[in-house]
Amino acid sequence: MDRRTLAGGLGGLALVVAAVVALRIGDAPDTLKREIADGVEVVALQEPTKPANARAQALDPDALQIAWNGSASAYEVRWNGNEQLVPGPEVELAGLDPDQQTEVEIRAVSATGKRSEPLRIAATPKDLYDDKWDDLLVGQVDRFDGPEALDPRKWRIEAEPECLGLRAFGPGKRIDVDCPMAAFQSNTPIRFGVPAADGATGRAVISVAGAVESSHVRLTLLPDPWQYLEETDTQPRGAVSLDVTTQGTRIVADPDLPRTGKQVALGDSPMTGLVAGVRHRWEMRVLPDAVVALRDGVVVAYEPVAIKPQLVHPRIRIDGGGFLDAFGVGGVPERAVPTEVVPLQQDTVLPQDAIAAKIVTSKPGNQVEVTDIPVSTRKIPAGPDTQLVVIRKPESRPGTLPRLADRPGGIKTGAPRLHVMHEDGTKPPQPLPPTGRVLVTAEINAIRHRGIELELDGKRIVSLPTDEQGPGVPGRHEFWLDAKKLTPGSNARLKLIVLPADHGEPVIAETVFELG
């Protein structure tokens, strides 16, 4: 297989690569020289534009959420002598003095590290904080600020133990979820009551932040007995979910629920979804004839359905990671019932403190069968697709607290991505035409990197610093390759190398394309 690409020009390319290496050796350790090989054109980037329309709010008396308008690759935020790089037009500053005005500067940052002129805003947390949001909640709000927040009397956790941890948040901590999927089943049900002033008979409120662009949070109200079954991608019968991604918020309801024709006006919110590293508060408000979703008090979605059961069981599911902050419910006060669910994969003995027990079996057609069993029964035989549900005395603690290790703060970033497309629109795996130009797009998600390199069949063709006026940020780089200098009928291998500022292990993405 012929994997040469810059046909007839490899000697010249070797000279360019040698020059890059020599320059790097002779320069200071943190300096990366811009070098572009013959046959490669860098698509010019726009200068970063000053952000606009800064606005602030507070979910806690010692924290500020600052948002603004802009379309830059990323932003640099400065306050109280601190600095933070964020991938989108929003940031949360925690651990502030509630009574002191905080002055914030925001600069747009290009993919090569250039900074714009600053946008300035000043705000005092206590002036923006409003604790009236929890006036209609009942019982104690769950603050996920440590392992006690996941008390097995109140929560049943479905997740790999090592993927849950504690992340610093201001002077305290919150639960960091770093799993492909984690489910948190509340043992405290929601009982619907008389409509409140806003028309709701019950509600569930969750404060959460995203982790990366693929984060997905779902808050589901499950009718009995679905709360005893493991989490699946199938919507249970009679369930309604608040579905939140980085793209937005929606209500997902079982299509068999009665439709009401209720109309609800949506609010004017510039963003309706999750934000990496920034908390927002979502409320799932249940009306007699609709379920409404609110983000920070603004209506962002609704579904005109009627929930028939008077008692439902909330479950939180997080896919792709997230930052779990707080949870509360509203309606008629209900106590948490310590509950343990055990798959009946072998004969099981009922514990001594059980006050009720039942067997729950999954059936074809999205059906569930429930059988009550006497607590005097000492041994339960194994069965396929069967769960043993044990309801314990109020003072019992089924299971143990999860072990949550401390984790560093900061926003998580995804891997870099590399795309190839001919200027006529042809993309791999189709062979690209041997004439014209090939567009290479490098999407960088790393924060605080010092540069990128691009290799073609093992030969460096691009060396580009990304820290012109400060640390590098997530961004998009585009390069044109002259297809006439590529060998027809060959398979070319492109490698993207992201160089961290600390000279640690580089992050690499690769792709292969064929030239027709």
Coordinates of N, CA and C in Angstrom, one line a residue, residues 10-95:
L10 N 8.3 15.5 -1.2 CA 8.7 15.0 0.1 C 10.0 15.6 0.6
G11 N 10.9 15.8 -0.4 CA 12.2 16.3 0.0 C 12.0 17.7 0.6
G12 N 11.2 18.6 0.0 CA 11.0 19.9 0.5 C 10.2 19.9 1.8
L13 N 9.3 18.9 1.9 CA 8.6 18.8 3.2 C 9.5 18.4 4.3
A14 N 10.4 17.5 4.0 CA 11.4 17.1 5.0 C 12.2 18.2 5.5
L15 N 12.5 19.2 4.6 CA 13.3 20.3 5.1 C 12.5 21.2 6.0
V16 N 11.2 21.4 5.7 CA 10.3 22.2 6.5 C 10.1 21.5 7.9
V17 N 9.9 20.2 7.9 CA 9.8 19.5 9.2 C 11.1 19.7 10.0
A18 N 12.2 19.5 9.4 CA 13.5 19.6 10.1 C 13.6 21.0 10.7
A19 N 13.2 22.0 9.9 CA 13.2 23.4 10.4 C 12.4 23.6 11.7
V20 N 11.2 23.0 11.7 CA 10.3 23.0 12.8 C 11.0 22.4 14.0
V21 N 11.6 21.3 13.9 CA 12.3 20.6 15.0 C 13.4 21.4 15.5
A22 N 14.2 22.0 14.6 CA 15.4 22.8 15.0 C 15.0 24.0 15.7
L23 N 13.9 24.7 15.3 CA 13.4 25.9 15.9 C 13.0 25.5 17.3
R24 N 12.2 24.4 17.5 CA 11.7 24.1 18.8 C 12.8 23.8 19.8
I25 N 13.9 23.1 19.3 CA 15.0 22.8 20.2 C 15.7 24.1 20.7
G26 N 15.8 25.1 19.8 CA 16.5 26.3 20.2 C 15.7 27.3 20.9
D27 N 14.4 27.1 21.0 CA 13.6 28.1 21.6 C 13.4 27.8 23.1
A28 N 12.7 28.8 23.8 CA 12.4 28.5 25.2 C 11.4 27.4 25.3
P29 N 11.4 26.7 26.5 CA 10.6 25.5 26.6 C 9.1 25.7 26.3
D30 N 8.6 26.8 26.6 CA 7.1 27.0 26.4 C 6.8 27.7 25.1
T31 N 7.8 27.8 24.2 CA 7.6 28.4 22.9 C 7.3 27.4 21.8
L32 N 6.3 27.6 21.0 CA 6.0 26.8 19.8 C 5.9 27.7 18.6
K33 N 6.7 27.4 17.6 CA 6.8 28.3 16.4 C 5.7 27.9 15.4
R34 N 5.1 28.9 14.8 CA 4.2 28.6 13.7 C 4.9 28.2 12.4
E35 N 4.7 27.0 11.9 CA 5.3 26.5 10.7 C 4.2 25.8 9.9
I36 N 4.1 26.2 8.6 CA 3.1 25.6 7.7 C 3.9 25.0 6.5
A37 N 3.7 23.8 6.2 CA 4.4 23.2 5.0 C 3.8 23.6 3.7
D38 N 4.6 23.5 2.7 CA 4.2 23.8 1.3 C 3.0 22.9 0.9
G39 N 2.0 23.5 0.3 CA 0.8 22.7 -0.1 C -0.3 22.8 1.0
V40 N -0.1 23.5 2.1 CA -1.0 23.6 3.2 C -1.4 25.1 3.3
E41 N -2.7 25.4 3.4 CA -3.2 26.7 3.6 C -4.0 26.8 4.9
V42 N -3.7 27.7 5.8 CA -4.4 27.9 7.0 C -5.6 28.8 6.7
V43 N -6.8 28.4 7.1 CA -8.0 29.2 6.9 C -8.0 30.3 8.0
A44 N -8.0 31.5 7.6 CA -7.9 32.6 8.6 C -9.0 32.6 9.6
L45 N -8.7 32.9 10.8 CA -9.7 33.0 11.9 C -10.2 34.4 12.1
Q46 N -11.4 34.6 12.4 CA -11.9 36.0 12.7 C -11.3 36.5 14.1
E47 N -11.1 37.8 14.2 CA -10.7 38.3 15.4 C -11.8 38.2 16.5
P48 N -11.4 37.9 17.7 CA -12.4 37.7 18.8 C -13.2 39.0 19.0
T49 N -14.5 38.9 19.1 CA -15.3 40.1 19.3 C -15.7 40.3 20.7
K50 N -15.7 41.5 21.2 CA -16.1 41.7 22.6 C -17.4 41.2 22.9
P51 N -17.6 40.4 24.0 CA -18.9 39.9 24.4 C -19.9 41.1 24.7
A52 N -21.2 40.8 24.8 CA -22.2 41.8 25.0 C -23.3 41.3 25.9
N53 N -24.0 42.2 26.5 CA -25.3 41.9 27.2 C -25.0 41.0 28.4
A54 N -24.1 41.4 29.3 CA -23.9 40.6 30.5 C -25.1 40.6 31.4
R55 N -25.4 39.5 32.1 CA -26.5 39.5 33.1 C -26.1 38.5 34.1
A56 N -26.6 38.7 35.3 CA -26.3 37.9 36.5 C -27.5 37.4 37.3
Q57 N -27.3 36.3 37.9 CA -28.3 35.7 38.8 C -27.6 34.9 39.9
A58 N -28.3 34.6 41.0 CA -27.7 33.8 42.1 C -28.7 32.7 42.5
L59 N -28.2 31.5 42.5 CA -28.9 30.3 43.1 C -28.5 30.1 44.6
D60 N -27.4 30.7 45.0 CA -27.0 30.6 46.4 C -26.6 32.0 46.8
P61 N -26.6 32.3 48.1 CA -26.3 33.6 48.6 C -24.8 34.0 48.4
D62 N -23.9 33.0 48.1 CA -22.5 33.2 48.0 C -22.0 32.8 46.6
A63 N -22.9 32.8 45.6 CA -22.5 32.4 44.2 C -23.2 33.3 43.2
L64 N -22.5 33.4 42.1 CA -23.1 34.2 40.9 C -23.0 33.4 39.7
Q65 N -24.1 33.4 38.9 CA -24.1 32.9 37.5 C -24.1 34.1 36.6
I66 N -23.1 34.2 35.8 CA -22.9 35.3 34.8 C -23.1 34.7 33.4
A67 N -24.0 35.3 32.6 CA -24.2 34.9 31.2 C -24.0 36.1 30.3
W68 N -23.7 35.9 29.1 CA -23.6 37.0 28.1 C -23.8 36.5 26.7
N69 N -23.8 37.4 25.7 CA -24.0 37.0 24.4 C -22.6 37.0 23.6
G70 N -22.4 36.0 22.8 CA -21.2 35.9 22.0 C -21.1 34.6 21.3
S71 N -20.2 34.6 20.3 CA -20.1 33.3 19.5 C -18.6 32.9 19.4
A72 N -17.8 33.3 20.4 CA -16.4 32.9 20.4 C -16.1 31.5 20.7
S73 N -14.9 31.0 20.4 CA -14.5 29.6 20.7 C -14.6 29.4 22.2
A74 N -14.2 30.4 23.0 CA -14.2 30.3 24.4 C -14.1 31.7 25.0
Y75 N -14.1 31.7 26.4 CA -14.0 33.0 27.0 C -13.1 32.9 28.3
E76 N -12.5 34.1 28.5 CA -11.7 34.2 29.7 C -12.4 35.1 30.7
V77 N -12.6 34.6 31.9 CA -13.4 35.4 33.0 C -12.4 35.7 34.1
R78 N -12.4 36.9 34.5 CA -11.5 37.4 35.6 C -12.4 38.0 36.7
W79 N -12.1 37.7 38.0 CA -12.8 38.3 39.1 C -12.0 38.1 40.4
N80 N -11.9 39.1 41.2 CA -11.3 39.0 42.5 C -9.9 38.4 42.5
G81 N -9.1 38.7 41.4 CA -7.8 38.2 41.3 C -7.8 36.8 40.7
N82 N -8.9 36.2 40.4 CA -9.0 34.9 39.8 C -9.2 34.9 38.3
E83 N -8.9 33.8 37.7 CA -9.1 33.7 36.2 C -9.6 32.3 35.9
Q84 N -10.6 32.2 35.0 CA -11.1 30.9 34.5 C -11.4 31.0 33.0
L85 N -11.1 29.9 32.3 CA -11.5 29.8 30.9 C -12.7 28.9 30.8
V86 N -13.7 29.3 30.1 CA -14.9 28.5 29.9 C -15.2 28.4 28.4
P87 N -15.9 27.2 28.1 CA -16.1 27.0 26.6 C -17.3 27.6 26.1
G88 N -18.2 28.2 26.9 CA -19.4 28.8 26.4 C -19.7 30.2 27.1
P89 N -20.7 30.9 26.7 CA -21.0 32.2 27.2 C -21.7 32.2 28.6
E90 N -21.2 31.5 29.5 CA -21.8 31.4 30.9 C -20.7 30.9 31.8
V91 N -20.8 31.4 33.1 CA -19.8 30.9 34.1 C -20.5 31.0 35.5
E92 N -20.1 30.1 36.4 CA -20.6 30.2 37.8 C -19.4 30.5 38.7
L93 N -19.5 31.5 39.5 CA -18.5 31.9 40.5 C -19.0 31.6 41.9
A94 N -18.3 30.7 42.6 CA -18.8 30.2 43.9 C -17.8 30.7 45.0
G95 N -18.3 30.6 46.2 CA -17.5 31.0 47.4 C -17.3 32.5 47.5

